[in-house]
Coordinates of C-alpha atoms and ligand atoms in Angstrom, one line a residue:
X288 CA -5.8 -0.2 29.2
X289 CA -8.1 1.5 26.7
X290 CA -7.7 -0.4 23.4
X291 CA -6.8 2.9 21.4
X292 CA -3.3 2.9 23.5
X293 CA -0.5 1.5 21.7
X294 CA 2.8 1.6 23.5
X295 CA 1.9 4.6 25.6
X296 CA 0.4 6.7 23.6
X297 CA -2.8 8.1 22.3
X298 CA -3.8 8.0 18.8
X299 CA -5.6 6.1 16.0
X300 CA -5.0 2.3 15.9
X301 CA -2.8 0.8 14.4
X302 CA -3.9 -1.3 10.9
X303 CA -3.9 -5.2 11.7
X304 CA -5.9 -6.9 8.9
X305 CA -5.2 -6.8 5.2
X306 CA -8.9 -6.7 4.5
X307 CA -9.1 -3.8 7.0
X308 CA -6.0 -1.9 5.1
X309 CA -8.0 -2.2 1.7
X310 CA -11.1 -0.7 3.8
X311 CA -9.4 2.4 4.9
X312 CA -7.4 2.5 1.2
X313 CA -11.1 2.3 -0.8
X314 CA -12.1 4.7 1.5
X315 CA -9.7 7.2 1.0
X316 CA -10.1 7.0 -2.9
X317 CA -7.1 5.0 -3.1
X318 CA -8.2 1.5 -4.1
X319 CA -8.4 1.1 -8.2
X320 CA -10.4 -1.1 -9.1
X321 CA -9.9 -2.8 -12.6
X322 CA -12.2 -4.7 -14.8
X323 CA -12.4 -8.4 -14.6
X324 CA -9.8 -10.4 -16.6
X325 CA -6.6 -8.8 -17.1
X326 CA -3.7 -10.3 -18.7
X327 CA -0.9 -12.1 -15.7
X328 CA 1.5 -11.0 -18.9
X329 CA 2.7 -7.9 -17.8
X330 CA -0.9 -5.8 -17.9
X331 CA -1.5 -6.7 -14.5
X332 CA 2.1 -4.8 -13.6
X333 CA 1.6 -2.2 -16.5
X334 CA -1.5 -0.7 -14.4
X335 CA 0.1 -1.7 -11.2
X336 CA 3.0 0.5 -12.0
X337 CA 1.1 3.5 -13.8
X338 CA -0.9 3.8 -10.5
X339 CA 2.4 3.8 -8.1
X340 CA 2.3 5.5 -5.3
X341 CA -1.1 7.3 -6.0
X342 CA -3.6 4.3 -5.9
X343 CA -3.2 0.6 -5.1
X344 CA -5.0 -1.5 -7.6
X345 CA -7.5 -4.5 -7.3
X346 CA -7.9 -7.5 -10.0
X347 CA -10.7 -9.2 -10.5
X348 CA -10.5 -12.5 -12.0
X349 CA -6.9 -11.9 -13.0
X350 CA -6.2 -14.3 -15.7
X351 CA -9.4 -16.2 -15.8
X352 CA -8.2 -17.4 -12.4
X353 CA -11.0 -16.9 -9.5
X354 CA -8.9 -15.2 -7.4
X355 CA -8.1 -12.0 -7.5
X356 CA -4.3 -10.0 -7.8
X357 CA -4.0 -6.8 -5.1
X358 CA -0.9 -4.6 -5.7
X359 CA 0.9 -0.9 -4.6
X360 CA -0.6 -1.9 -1.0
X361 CA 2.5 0.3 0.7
X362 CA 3.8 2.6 -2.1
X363 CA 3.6 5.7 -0.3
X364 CA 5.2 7.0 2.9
X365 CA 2.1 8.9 4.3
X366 CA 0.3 5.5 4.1
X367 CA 3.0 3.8 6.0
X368 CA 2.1 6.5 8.7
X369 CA -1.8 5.9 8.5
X370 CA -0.8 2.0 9.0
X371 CA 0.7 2.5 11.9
X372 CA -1.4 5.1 13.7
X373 CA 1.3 7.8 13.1
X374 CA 2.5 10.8 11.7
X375 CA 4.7 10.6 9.1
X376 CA 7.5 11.8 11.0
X377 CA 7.3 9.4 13.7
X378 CA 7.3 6.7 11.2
X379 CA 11.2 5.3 11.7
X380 CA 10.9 6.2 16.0
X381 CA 7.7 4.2 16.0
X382 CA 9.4 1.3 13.7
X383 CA 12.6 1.2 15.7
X384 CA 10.6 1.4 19.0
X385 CA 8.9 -1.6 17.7
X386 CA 11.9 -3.8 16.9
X387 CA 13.4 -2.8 21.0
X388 CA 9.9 -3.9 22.0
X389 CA 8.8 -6.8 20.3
X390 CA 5.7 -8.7 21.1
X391 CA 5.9 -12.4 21.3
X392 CA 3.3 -14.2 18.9
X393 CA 0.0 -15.8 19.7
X394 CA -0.7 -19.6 18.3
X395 CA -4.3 -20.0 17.5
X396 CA -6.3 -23.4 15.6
X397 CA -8.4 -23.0 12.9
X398 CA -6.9 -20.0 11.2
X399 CA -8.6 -18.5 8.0
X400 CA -5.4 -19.1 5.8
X401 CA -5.9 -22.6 6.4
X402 CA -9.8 -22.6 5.2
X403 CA -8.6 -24.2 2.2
X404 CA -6.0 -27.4 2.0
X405 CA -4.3 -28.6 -1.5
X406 CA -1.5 -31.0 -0.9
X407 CA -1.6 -31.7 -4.9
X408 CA 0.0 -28.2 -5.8
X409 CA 0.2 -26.7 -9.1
X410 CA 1.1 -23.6 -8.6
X411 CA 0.1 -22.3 -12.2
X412 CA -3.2 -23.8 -12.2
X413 CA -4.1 -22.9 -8.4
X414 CA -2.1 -19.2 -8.1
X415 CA -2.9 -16.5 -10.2
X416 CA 0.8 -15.4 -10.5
X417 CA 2.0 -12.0 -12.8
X418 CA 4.9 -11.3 -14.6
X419 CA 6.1 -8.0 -14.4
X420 CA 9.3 -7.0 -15.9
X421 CA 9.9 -7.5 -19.7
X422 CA 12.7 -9.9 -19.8
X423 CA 12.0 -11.6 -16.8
X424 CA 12.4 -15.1 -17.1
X425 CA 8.5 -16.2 -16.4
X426 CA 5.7 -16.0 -13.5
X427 CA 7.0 -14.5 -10.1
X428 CA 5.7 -14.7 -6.4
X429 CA 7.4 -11.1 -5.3
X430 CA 5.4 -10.6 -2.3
X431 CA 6.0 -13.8 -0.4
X432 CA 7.4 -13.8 3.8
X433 CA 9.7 -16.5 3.9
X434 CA 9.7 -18.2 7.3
X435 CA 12.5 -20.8 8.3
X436 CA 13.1 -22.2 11.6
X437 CA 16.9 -22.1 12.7
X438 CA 17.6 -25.4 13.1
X439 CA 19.4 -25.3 16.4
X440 CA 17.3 -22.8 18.0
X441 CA 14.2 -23.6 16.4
X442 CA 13.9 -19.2 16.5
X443 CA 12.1 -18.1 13.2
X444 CA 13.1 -15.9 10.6
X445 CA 11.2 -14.0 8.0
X446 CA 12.3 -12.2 4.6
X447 CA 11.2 -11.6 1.4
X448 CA 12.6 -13.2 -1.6
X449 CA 12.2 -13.0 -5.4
X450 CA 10.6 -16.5 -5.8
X451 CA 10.4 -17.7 -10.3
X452 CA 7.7 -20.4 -10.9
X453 CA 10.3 -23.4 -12.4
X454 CA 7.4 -25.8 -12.3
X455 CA 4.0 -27.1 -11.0
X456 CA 5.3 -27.2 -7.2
X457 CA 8.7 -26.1 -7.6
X458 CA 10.4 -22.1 -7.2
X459 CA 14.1 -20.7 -7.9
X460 CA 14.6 -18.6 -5.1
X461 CA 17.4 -16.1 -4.5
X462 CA 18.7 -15.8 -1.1
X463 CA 21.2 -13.3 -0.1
X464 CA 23.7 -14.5 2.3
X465 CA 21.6 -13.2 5.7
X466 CA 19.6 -15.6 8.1
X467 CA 17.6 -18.1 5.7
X468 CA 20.8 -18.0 4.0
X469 CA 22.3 -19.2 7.6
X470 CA 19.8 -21.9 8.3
X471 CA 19.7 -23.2 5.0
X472 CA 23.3 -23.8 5.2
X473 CA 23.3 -25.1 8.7
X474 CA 20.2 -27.6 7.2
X475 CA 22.3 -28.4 4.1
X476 CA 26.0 -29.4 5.7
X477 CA 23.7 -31.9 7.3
X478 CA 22.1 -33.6 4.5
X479 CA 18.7 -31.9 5.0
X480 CA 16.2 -29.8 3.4
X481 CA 15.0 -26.8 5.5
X482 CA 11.2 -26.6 6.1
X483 CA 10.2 -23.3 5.0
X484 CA 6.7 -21.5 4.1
X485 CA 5.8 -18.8 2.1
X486 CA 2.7 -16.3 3.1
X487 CA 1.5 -14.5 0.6
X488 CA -1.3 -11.3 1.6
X489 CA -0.6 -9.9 4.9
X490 CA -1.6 -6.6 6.8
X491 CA 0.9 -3.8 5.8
X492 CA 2.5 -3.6 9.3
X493 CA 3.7 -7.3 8.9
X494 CA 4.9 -6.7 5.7
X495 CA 6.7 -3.9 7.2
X496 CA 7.8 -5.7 9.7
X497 CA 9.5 -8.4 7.6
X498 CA 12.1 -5.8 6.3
X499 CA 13.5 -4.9 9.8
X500 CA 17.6 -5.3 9.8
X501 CA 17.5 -7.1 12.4
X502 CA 20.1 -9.7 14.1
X503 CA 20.0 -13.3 13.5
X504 CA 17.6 -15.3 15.7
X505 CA 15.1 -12.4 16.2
X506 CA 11.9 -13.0 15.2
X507 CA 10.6 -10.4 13.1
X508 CA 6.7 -11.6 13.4
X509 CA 7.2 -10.2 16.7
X510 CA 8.0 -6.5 15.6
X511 CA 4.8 -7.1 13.9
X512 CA 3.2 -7.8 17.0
X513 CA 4.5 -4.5 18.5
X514 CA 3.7 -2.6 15.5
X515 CA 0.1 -3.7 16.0
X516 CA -0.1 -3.6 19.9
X517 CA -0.8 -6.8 20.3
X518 CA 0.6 -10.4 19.9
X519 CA 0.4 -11.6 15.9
X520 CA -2.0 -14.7 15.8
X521 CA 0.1 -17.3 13.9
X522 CA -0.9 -21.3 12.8
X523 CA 1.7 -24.2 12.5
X524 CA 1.8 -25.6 9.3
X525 CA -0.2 -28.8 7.9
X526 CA 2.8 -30.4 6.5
X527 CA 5.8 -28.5 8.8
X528 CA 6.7 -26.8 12.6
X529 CA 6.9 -23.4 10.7
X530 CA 4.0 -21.0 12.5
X531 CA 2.8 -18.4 9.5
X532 CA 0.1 -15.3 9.9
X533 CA -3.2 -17.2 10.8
X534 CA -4.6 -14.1 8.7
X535 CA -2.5 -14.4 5.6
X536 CA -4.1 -15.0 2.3
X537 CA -2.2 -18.0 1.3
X538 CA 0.6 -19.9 2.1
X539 CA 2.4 -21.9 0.9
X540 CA 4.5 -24.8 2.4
X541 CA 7.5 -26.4 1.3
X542 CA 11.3 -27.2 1.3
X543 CA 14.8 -25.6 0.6
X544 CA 16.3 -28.7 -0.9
X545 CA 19.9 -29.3 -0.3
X546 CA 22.6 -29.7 -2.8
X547 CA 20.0 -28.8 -5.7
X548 CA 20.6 -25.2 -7.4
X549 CA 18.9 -24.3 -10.7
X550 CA 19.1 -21.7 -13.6
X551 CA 16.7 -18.6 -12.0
X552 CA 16.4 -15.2 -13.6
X553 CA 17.1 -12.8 -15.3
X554 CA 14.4 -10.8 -12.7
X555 CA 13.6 -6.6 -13.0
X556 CA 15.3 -5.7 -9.4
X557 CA 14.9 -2.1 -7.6
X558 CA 17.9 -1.1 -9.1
X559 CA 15.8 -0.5 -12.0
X560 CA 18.4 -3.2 -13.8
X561 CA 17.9 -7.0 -14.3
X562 CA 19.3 -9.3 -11.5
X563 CA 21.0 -11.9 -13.9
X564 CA 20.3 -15.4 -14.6
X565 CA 22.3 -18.1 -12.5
X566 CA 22.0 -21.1 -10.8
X567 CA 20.1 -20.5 -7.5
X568 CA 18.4 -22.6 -4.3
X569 CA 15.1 -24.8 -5.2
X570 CA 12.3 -24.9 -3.3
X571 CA 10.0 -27.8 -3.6
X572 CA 6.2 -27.4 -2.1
X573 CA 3.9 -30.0 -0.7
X574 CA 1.2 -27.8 0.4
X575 CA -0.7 -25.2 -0.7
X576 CA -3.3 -23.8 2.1
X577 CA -5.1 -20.7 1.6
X578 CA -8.6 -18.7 2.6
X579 CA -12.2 -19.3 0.8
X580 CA -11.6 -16.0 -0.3
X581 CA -8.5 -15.2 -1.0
X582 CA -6.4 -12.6 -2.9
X583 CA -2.9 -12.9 -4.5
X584 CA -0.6 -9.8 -3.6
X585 CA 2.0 -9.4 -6.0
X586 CA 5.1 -6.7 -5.9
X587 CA 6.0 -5.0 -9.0
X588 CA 9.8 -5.2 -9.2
X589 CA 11.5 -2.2 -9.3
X590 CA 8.1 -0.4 -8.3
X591 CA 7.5 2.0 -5.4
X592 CA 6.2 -0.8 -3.0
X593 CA 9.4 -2.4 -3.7
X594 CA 11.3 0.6 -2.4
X595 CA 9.7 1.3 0.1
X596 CA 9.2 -1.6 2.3
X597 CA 12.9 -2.4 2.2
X598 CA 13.7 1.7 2.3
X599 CA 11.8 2.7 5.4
X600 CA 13.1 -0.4 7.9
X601 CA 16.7 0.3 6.7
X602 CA 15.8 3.9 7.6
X603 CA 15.2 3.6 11.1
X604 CA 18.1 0.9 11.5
X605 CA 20.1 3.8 10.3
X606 CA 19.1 6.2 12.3
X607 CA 19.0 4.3 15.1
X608 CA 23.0 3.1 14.4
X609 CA 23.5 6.9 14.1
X610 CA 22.4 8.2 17.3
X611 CA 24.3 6.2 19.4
X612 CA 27.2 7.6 18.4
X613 CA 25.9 10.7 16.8
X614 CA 23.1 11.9 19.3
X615 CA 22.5 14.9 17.1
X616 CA 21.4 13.4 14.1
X617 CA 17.8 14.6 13.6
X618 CA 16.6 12.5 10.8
X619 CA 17.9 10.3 7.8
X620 CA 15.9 9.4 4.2
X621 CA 16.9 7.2 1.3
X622 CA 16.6 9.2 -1.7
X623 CA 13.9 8.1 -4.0
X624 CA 16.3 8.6 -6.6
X625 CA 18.9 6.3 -5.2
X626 CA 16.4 3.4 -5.0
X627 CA 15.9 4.0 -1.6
X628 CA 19.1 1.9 -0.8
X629 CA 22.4 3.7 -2.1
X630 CA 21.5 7.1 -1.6
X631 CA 21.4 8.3 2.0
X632 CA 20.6 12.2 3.4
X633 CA 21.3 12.9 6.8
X634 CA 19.7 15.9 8.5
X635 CA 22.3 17.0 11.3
X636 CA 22.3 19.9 14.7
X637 CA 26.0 20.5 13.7
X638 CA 28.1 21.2 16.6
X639 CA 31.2 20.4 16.0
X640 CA 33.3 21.0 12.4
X641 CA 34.2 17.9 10.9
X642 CA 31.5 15.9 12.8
X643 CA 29.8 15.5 9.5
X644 CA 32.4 12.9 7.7
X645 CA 32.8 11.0 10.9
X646 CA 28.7 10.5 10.2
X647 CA 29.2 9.3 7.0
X648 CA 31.9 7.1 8.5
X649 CA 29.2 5.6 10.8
X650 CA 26.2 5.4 7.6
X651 CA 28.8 3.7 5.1
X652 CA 29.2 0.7 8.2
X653 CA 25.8 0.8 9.1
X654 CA 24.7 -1.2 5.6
X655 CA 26.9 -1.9 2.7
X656 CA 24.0 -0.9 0.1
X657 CA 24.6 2.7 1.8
X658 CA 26.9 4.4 -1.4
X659 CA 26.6 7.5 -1.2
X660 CA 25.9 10.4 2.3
X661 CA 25.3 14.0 2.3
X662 CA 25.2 15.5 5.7
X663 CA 22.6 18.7 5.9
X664 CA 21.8 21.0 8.3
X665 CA 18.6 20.9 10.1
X666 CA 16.9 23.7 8.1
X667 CA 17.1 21.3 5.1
X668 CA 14.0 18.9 4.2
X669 CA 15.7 15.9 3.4
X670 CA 12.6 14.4 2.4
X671 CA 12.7 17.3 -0.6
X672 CA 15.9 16.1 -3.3
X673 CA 15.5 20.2 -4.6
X674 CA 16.5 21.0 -1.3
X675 CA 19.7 18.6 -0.6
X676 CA 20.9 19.2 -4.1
X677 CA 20.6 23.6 -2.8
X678 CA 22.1 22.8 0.5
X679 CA 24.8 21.0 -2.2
X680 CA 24.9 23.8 -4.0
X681 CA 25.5 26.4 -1.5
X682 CA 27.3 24.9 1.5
X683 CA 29.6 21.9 -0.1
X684 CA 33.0 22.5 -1.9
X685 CA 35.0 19.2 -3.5
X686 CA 38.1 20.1 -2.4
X687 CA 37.5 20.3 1.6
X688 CA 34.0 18.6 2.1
X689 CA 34.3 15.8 -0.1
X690 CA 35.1 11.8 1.3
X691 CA 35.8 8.8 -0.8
X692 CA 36.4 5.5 0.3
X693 CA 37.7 3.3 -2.4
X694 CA 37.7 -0.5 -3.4
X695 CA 34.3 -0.7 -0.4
X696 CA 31.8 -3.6 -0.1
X697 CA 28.6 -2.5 -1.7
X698 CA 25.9 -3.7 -3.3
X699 CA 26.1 -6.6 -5.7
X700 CA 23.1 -5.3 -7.6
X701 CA 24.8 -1.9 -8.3
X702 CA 25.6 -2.9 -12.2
X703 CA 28.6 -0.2 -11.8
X704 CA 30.4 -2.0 -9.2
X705 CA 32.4 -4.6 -9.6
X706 CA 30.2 -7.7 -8.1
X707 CA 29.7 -5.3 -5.7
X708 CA 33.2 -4.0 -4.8
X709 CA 33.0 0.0 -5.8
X710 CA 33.7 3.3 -4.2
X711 CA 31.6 5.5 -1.2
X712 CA 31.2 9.0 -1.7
X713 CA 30.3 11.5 1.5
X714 CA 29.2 15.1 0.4
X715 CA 29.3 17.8 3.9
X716 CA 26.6 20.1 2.9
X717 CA 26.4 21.8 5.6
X718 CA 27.3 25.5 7.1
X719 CA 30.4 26.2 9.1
X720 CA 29.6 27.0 12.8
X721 CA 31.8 30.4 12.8
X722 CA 30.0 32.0 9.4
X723 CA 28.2 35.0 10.0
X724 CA 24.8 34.9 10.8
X725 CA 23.7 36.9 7.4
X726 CA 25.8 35.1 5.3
X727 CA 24.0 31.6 5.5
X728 CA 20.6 33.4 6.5
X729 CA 18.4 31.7 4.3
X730 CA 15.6 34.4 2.7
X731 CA 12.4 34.3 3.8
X732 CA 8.9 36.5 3.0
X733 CA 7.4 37.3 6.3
X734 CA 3.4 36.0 5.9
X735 CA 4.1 33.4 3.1
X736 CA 3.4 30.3 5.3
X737 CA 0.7 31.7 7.4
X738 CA -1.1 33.7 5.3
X739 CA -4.5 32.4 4.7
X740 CA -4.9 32.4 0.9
X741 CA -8.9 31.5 0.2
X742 CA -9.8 34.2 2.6
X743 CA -7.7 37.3 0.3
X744 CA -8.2 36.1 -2.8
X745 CA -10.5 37.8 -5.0
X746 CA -13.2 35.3 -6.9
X747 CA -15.8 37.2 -8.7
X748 CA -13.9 39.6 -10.6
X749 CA -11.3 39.7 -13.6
X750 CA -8.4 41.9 -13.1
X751 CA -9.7 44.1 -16.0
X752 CA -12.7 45.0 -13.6
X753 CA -10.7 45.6 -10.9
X754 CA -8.4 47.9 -13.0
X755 CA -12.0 49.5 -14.0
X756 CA -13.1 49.7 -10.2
Ligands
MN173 MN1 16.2 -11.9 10.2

C-alpha cells in the first residue's frame, strides 16, 4: 500500500504531528507569531481571540515561563479539511467514516511526552496557564483530553473538560453527565478515586477526534488512528494504567477524588455567557510529565476553536443519525451564529411534502443542544446564514411550516432555558414539490460564474479615456 492511501483513497496525507500542523500553518501564512513575554492575564486570549479563525498564534515565553502558549490551532473549517487530507465537503463523511472504522492504538516505550518527569507538581510554577474570559474565576487548562479507564472494562474514554487551577496540584473540573461522568461514578460508589490523565498539545486530528459522539466504551483515540491512517502511538502513565498520546506536549496525571466537590467557576462558555460558579469534582495530580520542548495549548472559551472542535463531530453524528432514516438529506451545518450547537440547517432532495418536520423530528433526538432546524432545499448553501435566512424568507410561512415542541430537554448552558428545559423550534424552508417551475426558479445571469474576469478587464486606462477613445 502506497503510504499516500488513507482508507481507499488518493490524496494528501493526513496531518499526524502537532509540530507538523504548525509547519504547514507557518507555511501557509497562518502562524502569528508574538513577541516574547506576554501577559497569562487575559493578553495572551486578547490576541488569541482578535486573530480567530484567520491566524493561530504562537507565545514565546508567555509569562516569563520557558515554555511557550500555542492557540486558534483548529478555528477554521477549511483547515479542518487540510488536516485531514480532504476537501472541505468531505470533512463530516471522512469524520464519520472514521468513527465506523476505527484503528486500534499502538503502545510504544520511551515516548517524547515523557522526556521530562515532575512528580512534585506545581502547576503554577511549572505550566504556563492563561486566563481568558474576564470574570473567570482564575487560570484555566481548556485544551486538556481527559482519559479515564472504565473500571469494569478497563475501555478508555477521552473528552475535553474545562479544568480551574484550585491549587499547586489540584483542578475543579466540570463533567457533564456522559462517560467520565459514568466511570467516575462507577469509581466513586466504590470508595475510589478514578485514575485519569490529562494531555495537553496534540495533532489536530486527535483533538478532533476527542469530540466524536460516540457510545460509551468506544475508544475515541482510535478514531484518531483512522483519521490518521494509522494506529495512534500511545504510552502508559508513570504513576497510572491510563495510555495518553506518546506525542502530546504534556500530560498530566492524576485522580478524580471521590466524595470531594469544590466551588469552580464562573468560566466564559461557547454560549458566549458565563457557566456559573458551583461546587464541582476535584482532581488531584501526582505527576506532571512533559517533552524537553514543550508547548502549552490553550482554548479560548467562547472562541472559534471552541466551536468548532465540538461543532464539526456533532455535525457528522448528525448527519449520519439523519440518513438512516432520511437517505436524502444532502448535508447539515451548525450555524456559526447559534454557537455551532443550537442552531442546526439541514440541506434536503425533498421528495415528499411534509418529509421536512419529520427531519426536524429526527435532529431535535439526535442531540439535546440541537434547539432550533430549518430544512432547505438543495440549491441553498447552508454553509452561507444570508442564504438560509432567503430560503426563510421566501419559501417558509409560520402558520403551515412552523413546529414547536415545548417543555424539551436542552441545553443547560442555554441562559434562556430553564436549567435547560425550553422549547424546539423547526422552520420548513423549503419549496413545494407541485409549484410551478418559474415560480421558485431562482434568477440567474448566464456567464457570471464562468466568466473569466482578469482576462476582460481593462487595466491601463480610466473610463474618461475610454469615453475619449
Ligand atoms: Mn466517549
Amino acid at each position: 500500500m502506497q503510504s499516500n492511501v488513507v482508507a481507499g483513497r488518493e490524496g494528501p496525507r493526513p496531518i499526524t504531528t502537532l509540530r507538523g500542523w504548525l509547519d504547514h500553518l507557518a507555511a501557509q501564512d497562518r502562524l502569528a507569531v508574538a513577541r516574547p513575554g506576554l501577559s497569562l492575564a487575559f493578553e495572551i486570549a486578547a490576541v488569541a481571540k482578535r486573530l480567530d479563525g484567520r491566524k493561530a498564534t504562537f507565545f514565546p515565553q508567555a509569562g516569563g515561563h520557558a515554555m511557550p502558549v500555542i492557540s486558534g490551532l483548529v478555528s477554521d473549517r477549511g483547515w479542518i479539511a487540510e488536516a485531514m487530507g480532504v476537501a472541505p465537503g468531505e470533512v463530516l463523511t471522512r469524520f464519520q467514516e472514521a468513527a465506523l472504522n476505527p484503528v486500534p492504538w499502538l503502545e510504544v516505550r520511551n515516548a517524547p511526552a515523557q522526556q521530562m518527569v515532575h512528580r512534585d507538581v506545581d502547576m503554577t510554577r511549572q505550566l504556563p496557564i492563561p486566563v481568558h474570559n474576564e470574570h473567570d474565576s482564575g487560570a484555566y487548562i481548556t485544551a486538556g483530553l481527559l482519559i479515564a479507564r472504565n473500571p469494569r472494562s478497563g475501555i478508555q474514554n477521552v473528552s475535553i473538560h474545562r479544568l480551574q487551577v484550585s491549587g499547586p496540584n489540584r483542578l475543579g473540573a466540570l463533567l457533564l453527565p456522559r462517560h467520565t461522568h459514568m466511570f467516575f461514578e462507577m469509581a466513586e460508589a466504590a470508595g475510589q478515586a478514578l485514575d485519569v490523565a490529562i494531555a495537553v498539545g496534540v495533532d489536530p486530528l486527535t483533538l478532533l477526534a476527542s469530540q466524536a459522539i460516540a457510545p460509551i466504551d468506544f475508544d475515541e483515540l482510535t478514531i484518531a488512528g483512522a483519521l490518521h491512517g494509522a494506529p495512534l502511538p500511545v504510552v502508559k502513565c508513570v504513576t497510572n494504567e491510563v495510555r495518553v498520546p506518546a506525542e502530546a506536549e504534556i500530560v498530566l496525571e492524576g485522580r478524580l477524588l471521590p466524595h470531594v466537590r469544590e466551588p469552580e467557576g464562573p468560566f466564559g462558555e461557547f454560549p458566549q455567557y458565563y457557566g456559573e460558579r458551583a461546587k464541582r469534582h476535584v482532581i488531584e495530580i501526582d505527576a506532571l510529565t512533559h517533552r524537553k520542548d514543550a508547548m502549552f495549548h490553550t482554548i479560548v472559551g467562547g472562541g472559534l476553536e471552541h466551536l468548532l472542535l465540538g461543532g464539526i463531530p456533532r455535525e457528522a453524528t448528525l448527519l449520519a443519525h439523519l440518513r438512516r432514516s432520511f437517505p436524502n438529506v444532502c448535508d447539515v451545518h451548525l450555524a456559526r451564529g447559534g454557537v455551532c450547537r443550537y442552531h442546526l440547517y439541514v440541506q434536503i432532495d425533498k421528495r415528499q411534502e411534509g418529509e421536512a418536520k419529520n427531519i426536524m423530528m429526527g435532529a431535535f433526538a439526535g442531540h439535546y443542544d440541537v434547539k432550533q432546524v430549518i430544512v432547505v432545499d438543495d440549491d441553498v448553501d447552508i454553509h452561507d446564514p444570508a442564504e438560509v435566512e432567503w430560503a426563510v424568507a421566501t419559501r417558509f410561512q409560520a402558520d403551515r411550516d412552523l413546529l414547536v415542541v415545548g417543555e424539551s430537554q436542552g441545553s443547560k448552558l442555554d441562559p434562556s432555558a430553564r436549567n435547560g428545559v425550553g422549547a424546539k423550534m423547526g422552520l420548513d424552508a423549503t419549496k413545494p414539490l407541485d409549484a410551478p417551475e418559474m415560480k421558485f426558479k431562482r434568477i440567474r445571469v448566464p456567464g457570471e460564474e464562468s466568466v473569466d474576469i482578469g482576462r476582460i478587464l481593462e487595466n491601463d486606462h480610466s473610463w474618461r479615456q475610454c469615453l475619449k477613445a
